[in-house]
PDB file of C-alpha atoms in Angstrom:
ATOM      1  CA  UNK A   1      88.471  79.644  43.458  1.00 44.00           C
ATOM      2  CA  UNK A   2      91.979  79.155  41.534  1.00 49.00           C
ATOM      3  CA  UNK A   3      95.229  80.475  42.277  1.00 47.00           C
ATOM      4  CA  UNK A   4      93.141  83.809  41.758  1.00 48.00           C
ATOM      5  CA  UNK A   5      89.937  82.508  42.981  1.00 44.00           C
ATOM      6  CA  UNK A   6      86.892  84.691  43.818  1.00 43.00           C
ATOM      7  CA  UNK A   7      86.341  84.821  46.810  1.00 43.00           C
ATOM      8  CA  UNK A   8      82.154  85.011  48.518  1.00 42.00           C
ATOM      9  CA  UNK A   9      80.289  85.493  52.012  1.00 42.00           C
ATOM     10  CA  UNK A  10      78.700  82.220  50.607  1.00 41.00           C
ATOM     11  CA  UNK A  11      83.516  80.064  50.208  1.00 40.00           C
ATOM     12  CA  UNK A  12      84.136  81.370  54.137  1.00 41.00           C
ATOM     13  CA  UNK A  13      80.647  78.274  54.538  1.00 65.00           C
ATOM     14  CA  UNK A  14      82.775  75.865  52.623  1.00 88.00           C
ATOM     15  CA  UNK A  15      86.246  75.149  54.700  1.00 94.00           C
ATOM     16  CA  UNK A  16      86.504  71.558  52.431  1.00 94.00           C
ATOM     17  CA  UNK A  17      87.393  74.014  49.703  1.00 94.00           C
ATOM     18  CA  UNK A  18      89.622  76.302  50.961  1.00 93.00           C
ATOM     19  CA  UNK A  19      91.558  72.853  52.387  1.00 95.00           C
ATOM     20  CA  UNK A  20      91.727  71.558  48.964  1.00 96.00           C
ATOM     21  CA  UNK A  21      92.645  75.052  46.908  1.00 95.00           C
ATOM     22  CA  UNK A  22      96.735  74.628  49.143  1.00 96.00           C
ATOM     23  CA  UNK A  23      96.763  71.845  48.243  1.00 96.00           C
ATOM     24  CA  UNK A  24      96.637  72.466  45.017  1.00 96.00           C
ATOM     25  CA  UNK A  25      99.052  75.086  45.152  1.00 96.00           C
ATOM     26  CA  UNK A  26     101.131  72.559  47.016  1.00 96.00           C
ATOM     27  CA  UNK A  27     101.631  70.577  43.367  1.00 96.00           C
ATOM     28  CA  UNK A  28     102.302  73.300  42.315  1.00 96.00           C
ATOM     29  CA  UNK A  29     105.583  74.303  43.482  1.00 95.00           C
ATOM     30  CA  UNK A  30     106.602  70.516  43.880  1.00 96.00           C
ATOM     31  CA  UNK A  31     105.685  70.671  39.897  1.00 96.00           C
ATOM     32  CA  UNK A  32     108.192  73.848  39.929  1.00 95.00           C
ATOM     33  CA  UNK A  33     110.430  72.535  42.714  1.00 95.00           C
ATOM     34  CA  UNK A  34     111.817  69.639  40.473  1.00 95.00           C
ATOM     35  CA  UNK A  35     111.949  71.511  37.142  1.00 93.00           C
ATOM     36  CA  UNK A  36     113.375  73.903  38.502  1.00 93.00           C
ATOM     37  CA  UNK A  37     116.358  71.633  41.212  1.00 94.00           C
ATOM     38  CA  UNK A  38     115.791  68.287  39.146  1.00 93.00           C
ATOM     39  CA  UNK A  39     115.041  65.149  40.757  1.00 92.00           C
ATOM     40  CA  UNK A  40     112.073  62.206  39.716  1.00 94.00           C
ATOM     41  CA  UNK A  41     109.342  63.532  38.561  1.00 94.00           C
ATOM     42  CA  UNK A  42     107.189  62.052  41.309  1.00 96.00           C
ATOM     43  CA  UNK A  43     104.773  65.265  40.786  1.00 96.00           C
ATOM     44  CA  UNK A  44     105.295  65.661  37.031  1.00 96.00           C
ATOM     45  CA  UNK A  45     101.180  65.851  36.610  1.00 97.00           C
ATOM     46  CA  UNK A  46     101.949  68.514  39.130  1.00 97.00           C
ATOM     47  CA  UNK A  47     100.081  71.011  36.624  1.00 97.00           C
ATOM     48  CA  UNK A  48      96.796  69.888  36.687  1.00 98.00           C
ATOM     49  CA  UNK A  49      96.129  71.737  39.726  1.00 97.00           C
ATOM     50  CA  UNK A  50      95.408  74.208  37.196  1.00 97.00           C
ATOM     51  CA  UNK A  51      92.413  71.998  35.369  1.00 98.00           C
ATOM     52  CA  UNK A  52      90.746  71.981  39.547  1.00 98.00           C
ATOM     53  CA  UNK A  53      91.718  74.674  40.465  1.00 97.00           C
ATOM     54  CA  UNK A  54      89.621  76.528  37.162  1.00 98.00           C
ATOM     55  CA  UNK A  55      87.246  74.245  37.410  1.00 98.00           C
ATOM     56  CA  UNK A  56      87.187  75.796  41.138  1.00 97.00           C
ATOM     57  CA  UNK A  57      86.355  78.732  40.233  1.00 96.00           C
ATOM     58  CA  UNK A  58      84.047  77.965  37.470  1.00 97.00           C
ATOM     59  CA  UNK A  59      82.243  75.844  40.643  1.00 97.00           C
ATOM     60  CA  UNK A  60      82.207  78.871  43.064  1.00 95.00           C
ATOM     61  CA  UNK A  61      81.207  81.266  40.540  1.00 95.00           C
ATOM     62  CA  UNK A  62      78.045  79.421  39.572  1.00 96.00           C
ATOM     63  CA  UNK A  63      77.756  78.342  43.282  1.00 94.00           C
ATOM     64  CA  UNK A  64      77.214  81.426  45.186  1.00 89.00           C
ATOM     65  CA  UNK A  65      78.267  84.770  42.489  1.00 89.00           C
ATOM     66  CA  UNK A  66      76.730  84.621  38.582  1.00 88.00           C
ATOM     67  CA  UNK A  67      73.174  85.009  41.674  1.00 82.00           C
ATOM     68  CA  UNK A  68      74.421  88.078  42.329  1.00 86.00           C
ATOM     69  CA  UNK A  69      76.007  89.938  39.778  1.00 89.00           C
ATOM     70  CA  UNK A  70      74.141  93.441  37.613  1.00 87.00           C
ATOM     71  CA  UNK A  71      76.772  95.076  37.027  1.00 92.00           C
ATOM     72  CA  UNK A  72      79.244  92.883  34.964  1.00 93.00           C
ATOM     73  CA  UNK A  73      82.115  95.659  34.051  1.00 94.00           C
ATOM     74  CA  UNK A  74      81.947  96.720  37.972  1.00 94.00           C
ATOM     75  CA  UNK A  75      82.233  92.946  38.599  1.00 95.00           C
ATOM     76  CA  UNK A  76      85.683  91.847  36.859  1.00 96.00           C
ATOM     77  CA  UNK A  77      87.274  95.322  37.844  1.00 95.00           C
ATOM     78  CA  UNK A  78      86.606  93.335  41.455  1.00 94.00           C
ATOM     79  CA  UNK A  79      88.279  90.953  39.829  1.00 94.00           C
ATOM     80  CA  UNK A  80      91.099  92.186  37.837  1.00 96.00           C
ATOM     81  CA  UNK A  81      92.001  94.000  41.746  1.00 95.00           C
ATOM     82  CA  UNK A  82      92.250  92.562  43.838  1.00 93.00           C
ATOM     83  CA  UNK A  83      94.288  89.554  42.009  1.00 94.00           C
ATOM     84  CA  UNK A  84      96.568  92.520  40.843  1.00 95.00           C
ATOM     85  CA  UNK A  85      98.327  93.272  43.726  1.00 94.00           C
ATOM     86  CA  UNK A  86      99.864  89.782  44.462  1.00 93.00           C
ATOM     87  CA  UNK A  87     100.514  89.099  40.913  1.00 95.00           C
ATOM     88  CA  UNK A  88     102.721  92.090  40.993  1.00 93.00           C
ATOM     89  CA  UNK A  89     104.126  92.113  44.122  1.00 91.00           C
ATOM     90  CA  UNK A  90     105.135  88.500  42.570  1.00 91.00           C
ATOM     91  CA  UNK A  91     105.822  90.101  38.907  1.00 92.00           C
ATOM     92  CA  UNK A  92     108.875  92.670  40.894  1.00 93.00           C
ATOM     93  CA  UNK A  93     110.554  89.766  42.383  1.00 91.00           C
ATOM     94  CA  UNK A  94     111.017  88.649  38.761  1.00 92.00           C
ATOM     95  CA  UNK A  95     112.217  91.570  37.085  1.00 95.00           C
ATOM     96  CA  UNK A  96     115.887  91.390  38.670  1.00 93.00           C
ATOM     97  CA  UNK A  97     116.059  87.704  36.556  1.00 91.00           C
ATOM     98  CA  UNK A  98     114.382  89.087  33.287  1.00 95.00           C
ATOM     99  CA  UNK A  99     116.197  91.512  33.048  1.00 95.00           C
ATOM    100  CA  UNK A 100     119.910  88.841  33.105  1.00 92.00           C
ATOM    101  CA  UNK A 101     117.537  86.504  30.429  1.00 91.00           C
ATOM    102  CA  UNK A 102     117.004  89.405  28.379  1.00 94.00           C
ATOM    103  CA  UNK A 103     118.229  90.407  24.637  1.00 92.00           C
ATOM    104  CA  UNK A 104     118.972  93.939  25.892  1.00 94.00           C
ATOM    105  CA  UNK A 105     116.809  97.017  27.551  1.00 96.00           C
ATOM    106  CA  UNK A 106     113.584  97.290  25.158  1.00 96.00           C
ATOM    107  CA  UNK A 107     112.703  94.032  25.610  1.00 96.00           C
ATOM    108  CA  UNK A 108     112.872  93.888  28.944  1.00 97.00           C
ATOM    109  CA  UNK A 109     110.977  96.393  29.565  1.00 97.00           C
ATOM    110  CA  UNK A 110     108.397  95.632  27.062  1.00 97.00           C
ATOM    111  CA  UNK A 111     108.063  92.498  28.526  1.00 97.00           C
ATOM    112  CA  UNK A 112     108.494  93.277  32.204  1.00 97.00           C
ATOM    113  CA  UNK A 113     105.466  96.574  31.148  1.00 97.00           C
ATOM    114  CA  UNK A 114     102.369  94.360  29.791  1.00 97.00           C
ATOM    115  CA  UNK A 115     103.430  91.405  32.333  1.00 97.00           C
ATOM    116  CA  UNK A 116     103.603  93.485  35.124  1.00 96.00           C
ATOM    117  CA  UNK A 117      99.801  93.838  33.753  1.00 96.00           C
ATOM    118  CA  UNK A 118      98.648  90.657  33.084  1.00 96.00           C
ATOM    119  CA  UNK A 119      98.816  90.243  29.570  1.00 97.00           C
ATOM    120  CA  UNK A 120     101.218  88.175  27.024  1.00 97.00           C
ATOM    121  CA  UNK A 121     104.643  89.172  25.816  1.00 97.00           C
ATOM    122  CA  UNK A 122     104.067  87.612  22.212  1.00 93.00           C
ATOM    123  CA  UNK A 123     107.157  88.275  21.333  1.00 95.00           C
ATOM    124  CA  UNK A 124     109.103  85.872  24.847  1.00 95.00           C
ATOM    125  CA  UNK A 125     109.909  82.300  24.798  1.00 95.00           C
ATOM    126  CA  UNK A 126     106.843  82.077  28.532  1.00 97.00           C
ATOM    127  CA  UNK A 127     103.900  84.507  27.295  1.00 98.00           C
ATOM    128  CA  UNK A 128     104.387  85.534  31.262  1.00 97.00           C
ATOM    129  CA  UNK A 129     108.274  85.965  30.877  1.00 96.00           C
ATOM    130  CA  UNK A 130     108.198  87.773  33.508  1.00 96.00           C
ATOM    131  CA  UNK A 131     106.284  84.928  36.234  1.00 95.00           C
ATOM    132  CA  UNK A 132     105.322  81.727  34.162  1.00 94.00           C
ATOM    133  CA  UNK A 133     102.426  81.060  36.297  1.00 94.00           C
ATOM    134  CA  UNK A 134     100.775  84.149  35.733  1.00 96.00           C
ATOM    135  CA  UNK A 135      98.884  82.909  32.293  1.00 97.00           C
ATOM    136  CA  UNK A 136      96.631  81.723  34.217  1.00 97.00           C
ATOM    137  CA  UNK A 137      95.334  84.470  36.279  1.00 97.00           C
ATOM    138  CA  UNK A 138      95.506  85.348  33.150  1.00 97.00           C
ATOM    139  CA  UNK A 139      93.275  82.443  31.070  1.00 98.00           C
ATOM    140  CA  UNK A 140      91.110  83.201  34.949  1.00 97.00           C
ATOM    141  CA  UNK A 141      89.710  86.326  34.025  1.00 97.00           C
ATOM    142  CA  UNK A 142      89.223  85.755  30.264  1.00 98.00           C
ATOM    143  CA  UNK A 143      87.114  82.941  31.294  1.00 98.00           C
ATOM    144  CA  UNK A 144      84.961  85.262  34.359  1.00 97.00           C
ATOM    145  CA  UNK A 145      84.837  87.456  31.963  1.00 97.00           C
ATOM    146  CA  UNK A 146      82.419  85.163  29.504  1.00 97.00           C
ATOM    147  CA  UNK A 147      80.306  83.922  32.644  1.00 97.00           C
ATOM    148  CA  UNK A 148      79.953  87.776  33.310  1.00 96.00           C
ATOM    149  CA  UNK A 149      78.734  88.324  29.353  1.00 96.00           C
ATOM    150  CA  UNK A 150      77.672  84.559  28.722  1.00 96.00           C
ATOM    151  CA  UNK A 151      77.788  81.447  30.775  1.00 97.00           C
ATOM    152  CA  UNK A 152      75.278  83.546  33.005  1.00 96.00           C
ATOM    153  CA  UNK A 153      72.285  82.937  31.128  1.00 96.00           C
ATOM    154  CA  UNK A 154      72.879  80.111  29.753  1.00 97.00           C
ATOM    155  CA  UNK A 155      70.417  77.202  30.939  1.00 97.00           C
ATOM    156  CA  UNK A 156      72.840  73.912  32.721  1.00 98.00           C
ATOM    157  CA  UNK A 157      72.206  71.996  29.098  1.00 98.00           C
ATOM    158  CA  UNK A 158      73.298  74.495  26.903  1.00 98.00           C
ATOM    159  CA  UNK A 159      76.482  74.613  29.144  1.00 98.00           C
ATOM    160  CA  UNK A 160      76.661  70.701  28.187  1.00 98.00           C
ATOM    161  CA  UNK A 161      76.267  70.715  25.170  1.00 98.00           C
ATOM    162  CA  UNK A 162      79.436  72.739  25.923  1.00 98.00           C
ATOM    163  CA  UNK A 163      81.178  69.887  27.456  1.00 98.00           C
ATOM    164  CA  UNK A 164      81.155  67.375  25.740  1.00 98.00           C
ATOM    165  CA  UNK A 165      82.054  69.852  22.393  1.00 98.00           C
ATOM    166  CA  UNK A 166      85.341  70.925  24.281  1.00 98.00           C
ATOM    167  CA  UNK A 167      85.743  67.035  24.786  1.00 98.00           C
ATOM    168  CA  UNK A 168      86.990  66.204  21.419  1.00 98.00           C
ATOM    169  CA  UNK A 169      89.182  69.615  21.057  1.00 98.00           C
ATOM    170  CA  UNK A 170      90.868  67.878  24.529  1.00 98.00           C
ATOM    171  CA  UNK A 171      91.342  65.093  23.450  1.00 98.00           C
ATOM    172  CA  UNK A 172      93.893  66.227  20.195  1.00 98.00           C
ATOM    173  CA  UNK A 173      95.618  68.441  22.694  1.00 98.00           C
ATOM    174  CA  UNK A 174      96.062  65.406  24.352  1.00 98.00           C
ATOM    175  CA  UNK A 175      97.069  63.948  21.180  1.00 97.00           C
ATOM    176  CA  UNK A 176      99.565  66.761  19.715  1.00 97.00           C
ATOM    177  CA  UNK A 177     100.781  67.815  22.677  1.00 97.00           C
ATOM    178  CA  UNK A 178     101.121  64.533  25.011  1.00 97.00           C
ATOM    179  CA  UNK A 179      99.847  66.188  27.962  1.00 98.00           C
ATOM    180  CA  UNK A 180      97.274  68.820  28.956  1.00 98.00           C
ATOM    181  CA  UNK A 181      99.905  70.772  29.804  1.00 98.00           C
ATOM    182  CA  UNK A 182      99.687  74.130  27.059  1.00 98.00           C
ATOM    183  CA  UNK A 183      99.283  77.423  27.956  1.00 98.00           C
ATOM    184  CA  UNK A 184     102.439  79.109  29.523  1.00 97.00           C
ATOM    185  CA  UNK A 185     104.359  79.756  25.552  1.00 97.00           C
ATOM    186  CA  UNK A 186     103.425  81.350  22.310  1.00 97.00           C
ATOM    187  CA  UNK A 187     103.433  77.860  20.469  1.00 96.00           C
ATOM    188  CA  UNK A 188     100.455  76.303  23.285  1.00 97.00           C
ATOM    189  CA  UNK A 189      98.855  79.638  23.938  1.00 98.00           C
ATOM    190  CA  UNK A 190      96.226  80.224  22.522  1.00 97.00           C
ATOM    191  CA  UNK A 191      95.810  75.401  23.253  1.00 98.00           C
ATOM    192  CA  UNK A 192      95.109  77.257  26.282  1.00 98.00           C
ATOM    193  CA  UNK A 193      91.631  78.688  26.004  1.00 98.00           C
ATOM    194  CA  UNK A 194      89.816  75.237  25.395  1.00 98.00           C
ATOM    195  CA  UNK A 195      91.853  73.737  28.614  1.00 98.00           C
ATOM    196  CA  UNK A 196      90.516  76.656  30.493  1.00 98.00           C
ATOM    197  CA  UNK A 197      87.260  76.387  29.767  1.00 98.00           C
ATOM    198  CA  UNK A 198      86.730  72.605  29.787  1.00 98.00           C
ATOM    199  CA  UNK A 199      87.731  73.174  33.068  1.00 98.00           C
ATOM    200  CA  UNK A 200      85.489  76.021  33.608  1.00 98.00           C
ATOM    201  CA  UNK A 201      82.293  74.726  32.297  1.00 98.00           C
ATOM    202  CA  UNK A 202      82.542  70.991  34.101  1.00 98.00           C
ATOM    203  CA  UNK A 203      82.779  73.267  37.343  1.00 98.00           C
ATOM    204  CA  UNK A 204      79.899  76.147  36.312  1.00 98.00           C
ATOM    205  CA  UNK A 205      77.396  72.275  35.801  1.00 98.00           C
ATOM    206  CA  UNK A 206      79.218  71.506  39.241  1.00 98.00           C
ATOM    207  CA  UNK A 207      77.357  74.827  41.314  1.00 97.00           C
ATOM    208  CA  UNK A 208      74.514  74.919  39.368  1.00 96.00           C
ATOM    209  CA  UNK A 209      73.784  71.084  40.427  1.00 97.00           C
ATOM    210  CA  UNK A 210      75.612  70.910  44.053  1.00 96.00           C
ATOM    211  CA  UNK A 211      74.148  73.782  45.366  1.00 92.00           C
ATOM    212  CA  UNK A 212      71.756  72.695  47.588  1.00 89.00           C
ATOM    213  CA  UNK A 213      74.811  70.274  48.521  1.00 90.00           C
ATOM    214  CA  UNK A 214      76.485  67.232  46.438  1.00 92.00           C
ATOM    215  CA  UNK A 215      74.759  63.960  46.102  1.00 93.00           C
ATOM    216  CA  UNK A 216      77.647  62.263  46.304  1.00 95.00           C
ATOM    217  CA  UNK A 217      79.248  60.492  49.658  1.00 95.00           C
ATOM    218  CA  UNK A 218      82.968  61.361  49.171  1.00 96.00           C
ATOM    219  CA  UNK A 219      84.518  61.539  53.269  1.00 96.00           C
ATOM    220  CA  UNK A 220      86.300  65.060  53.093  1.00 95.00           C
ATOM    221  CA  UNK A 221      89.461  63.992  54.967  1.00 92.00           C
ATOM    222  CA  UNK A 222      90.072  62.154  51.941  1.00 95.00           C
ATOM    223  CA  UNK A 223      89.632  64.525  49.590  1.00 96.00           C
ATOM    224  CA  UNK A 224      91.674  67.329  50.929  1.00 95.00           C
ATOM    225  CA  UNK A 225      94.707  65.584  50.636  1.00 95.00           C
ATOM    226  CA  UNK A 226      93.539  63.415  47.343  1.00 97.00           C
ATOM    227  CA  UNK A 227      95.598  65.365  45.220  1.00 98.00           C
ATOM    228  CA  UNK A 228      99.205  64.593  46.692  1.00 97.00           C
ATOM    229  CA  UNK A 229      99.106  61.348  46.779  1.00 97.00           C
ATOM    230  CA  UNK A 230      97.147  60.741  43.677  1.00 98.00           C
ATOM    231  CA  UNK A 231     100.003  61.984  41.231  1.00 98.00           C
ATOM    232  CA  UNK A 232     102.615  61.295  43.479  1.00 97.00           C
ATOM    233  CA  UNK A 233     100.864  57.028  42.985  1.00 97.00           C
ATOM    234  CA  UNK A 234     100.310  57.853  39.337  1.00 97.00           C
ATOM    235  CA  UNK A 235     104.279  58.731  39.412  1.00 97.00           C
ATOM    236  CA  UNK A 236     104.906  55.397  41.025  1.00 97.00           C
ATOM    237  CA  UNK A 237     102.080  52.634  39.598  1.00 97.00           C
ATOM    238  CA  UNK A 238     103.418  53.963  36.059  1.00 96.00           C
ATOM    239  CA  UNK A 239      99.774  55.271  35.483  1.00 95.00           C
ATOM    240  CA  UNK A 240     100.836  58.951  34.523  1.00 94.00           C
ATOM    241  CA  UNK A 241     102.518  58.464  31.541  1.00 94.00           C
ATOM    242  CA  UNK A 242     100.218  59.247  29.117  1.00 96.00           C
ATOM    243  CA  UNK A 243      97.535  62.019  28.271  1.00 97.00           C
ATOM    244  CA  UNK A 244      94.999  60.177  29.529  1.00 98.00           C
ATOM    245  CA  UNK A 245      95.441  60.637  33.443  1.00 98.00           C
ATOM    246  CA  UNK A 246      94.713  64.251  32.463  1.00 98.00           C
ATOM    247  CA  UNK A 247      91.203  63.893  30.782  1.00 98.00           C
ATOM    248  CA  UNK A 248      90.667  61.267  33.609  1.00 98.00           C
ATOM    249  CA  UNK A 249      91.836  63.103  36.813  1.00 98.00           C
ATOM    250  CA  UNK A 250      90.032  66.667  35.108  1.00 98.00           C
ATOM    251  CA  UNK A 251      86.673  64.604  34.765  1.00 98.00           C
ATOM    252  CA  UNK A 252      86.628  62.148  37.005  1.00 98.00           C
ATOM    253  CA  UNK A 253      89.522  62.672  40.223  1.00 98.00           C
ATOM    254  CA  UNK A 254      88.391  67.306  40.382  1.00 98.00           C
ATOM    255  CA  UNK A 255      84.589  66.245  40.246  1.00 98.00           C
ATOM    256  CA  UNK A 256      84.883  63.963  43.205  1.00 98.00           C
ATOM    257  CA  UNK A 257      87.271  66.356  44.583  1.00 98.00           C
ATOM    258  CA  UNK A 258      85.519  69.550  45.457  1.00 98.00           C
ATOM    259  CA  UNK A 259      82.535  66.766  46.061  1.00 97.00           C
ATOM    260  CA  UNK A 260      83.718  65.960  49.532  1.00 97.00           C
ATOM    261  CA  UNK A 261      85.272  69.477  49.712  1.00 96.00           C
ATOM    262  CA  UNK A 262      82.107  70.211  49.981  1.00 95.00           C
ATOM    263  CA  UNK A 263      80.603  68.148  53.019  1.00 94.00           C
ATOM    264  CA  UNK A 264      83.440  69.787  55.198  1.00 92.00           C
ATOM    265  CA  UNK A 265      81.489  71.130  58.031  1.00 87.00           C
ATOM    266  CA  UNK A 266      84.604  72.281  60.394  1.00 87.00           C
ATOM    267  CA  UNK A 267      88.054  73.706  61.390  1.00 88.00           C
ATOM    268  CA  UNK A 268      86.368  76.450  59.591  1.00 86.00           C
ATOM    269  CA  UNK A 269      89.485  78.764  60.543  1.00 90.00           C
ATOM    270  CA  UNK A 270      92.564  76.033  60.140  1.00 91.00           C
ATOM    271  CA  UNK A 271      90.917  75.461  56.553  1.00 91.00           C
ATOM    272  CA  UNK A 272      90.800  79.494  55.420  1.00 89.00           C
ATOM    273  CA  UNK A 273      94.015  80.047  57.123  1.00 91.00           C
ATOM    274  CA  UNK A 274      95.310  77.817  54.304  1.00 92.00           C
ATOM    275  CA  UNK A 275      92.873  79.103  51.393  1.00 90.00           C
ATOM    276  CA  UNK A 276      94.648  81.980  52.576  1.00 91.00           C
ATOM    277  CA  UNK A 277      98.061  80.863  51.875  1.00 93.00           C
ATOM    278  CA  UNK A 278      97.123  79.087  48.353  1.00 93.00           C
ATOM    279  CA  UNK A 279      97.339  82.129  45.675  1.00 93.00           C
ATOM    280  CA  UNK A 280     100.703  84.074  47.058  1.00 92.00           C
ATOM    281  CA  UNK A 281     101.908  80.717  47.794  1.00 91.00           C
ATOM    282  CA  UNK A 282     100.647  80.829  43.893  1.00 91.00           C
ATOM    283  CA  UNK A 283     101.770  84.109  42.349  1.00 90.00           C
ATOM    284  CA  UNK A 284     105.746  84.096  44.037  1.00 91.00           C
ATOM    285  CA  UNK A 285     106.747  79.971  44.267  1.00 92.00           C
ATOM    286  CA  UNK A 286     108.306  79.895  40.671  1.00 92.00           C
ATOM    287  CA  UNK A 287     110.092  83.443  41.049  1.00 90.00           C
ATOM    288  CA  UNK A 288     111.921  82.050  43.953  1.00 90.00           C
ATOM    289  CA  UNK A 289     112.649  79.664  43.485  1.00 93.00           C
ATOM    290  CA  UNK A 290     114.146  80.118  40.499  1.00 90.00           C
ATOM    291  CA  UNK A 291     116.325  82.699  41.903  1.00 86.00           C
ATOM    292  CA  UNK A 292     116.903  80.510  44.891  1.00 90.00           C
ATOM    293  CA  UNK A 293     118.871  78.867  41.359  1.00 90.00           C
ATOM    294  CA  UNK A 294     120.425  81.657  40.253  1.00 86.00           C
ATOM    295  CA  UNK A 295     122.134  82.651  43.467  1.00 85.00           C
ATOM    296  CA  UNK A 296     123.452  78.967  43.936  1.00 85.00           C
TER     297      UNK A 296
END
């Protein structure tokens, strides 16, 4: 699931999902490459890969995990310890940059220690100044915790009601910020929670409805590379000028990509390799790009 997606025995039987995860991480890499080095914003809406990752996280939890969870605390400890080493590696890479940008040793140590433990630093310019994309991992862990404690006990219609109630909140976020790109800074960090939950709950609904297979006949070889194609095409044809594109991408494109990914039954080894690369790619790419920029 996500950048830090929950792996399961069932997940490896969905090679299309693994490949989709890689292309989503690639879109985030292209977004951050332009943010660091400049250029045309072809993938300026690449942050919507976060919506896909969180929807995929909820989907795989509902599809393969929630029926087997018996000890929520034990499950969350395993989730944290699975995600933490890769994120910590990314954090270590980012320590020199954080030191150079900190106001003093005290601020550096406080931010570094908090962020290395996947805890937000409210006093910094970014809540995860050590590794900016880590805010999504924090909120994915929050969503996972809510899932094992609450969501797995809720009927599907209650999940649907929660999605319906979050929809106007997302409209409010779109109007207020002009996009769904919230969550990384102290000023919009709390708005990141409904953003994450909206996509995550849609994923839960899809995971439960599609346990026996998806009824939507999306060709997998079209669905898997769809994200970069959609984002680049929307930029080219100027379809991504408002937050309405973000909403359409979340509620239409993401479910259709998952539906197509579910239908792929070949290329297990290649897709599995791509899936394994996606999380490390997500965890360290911003820090490597910024380091390259600082070194000229």
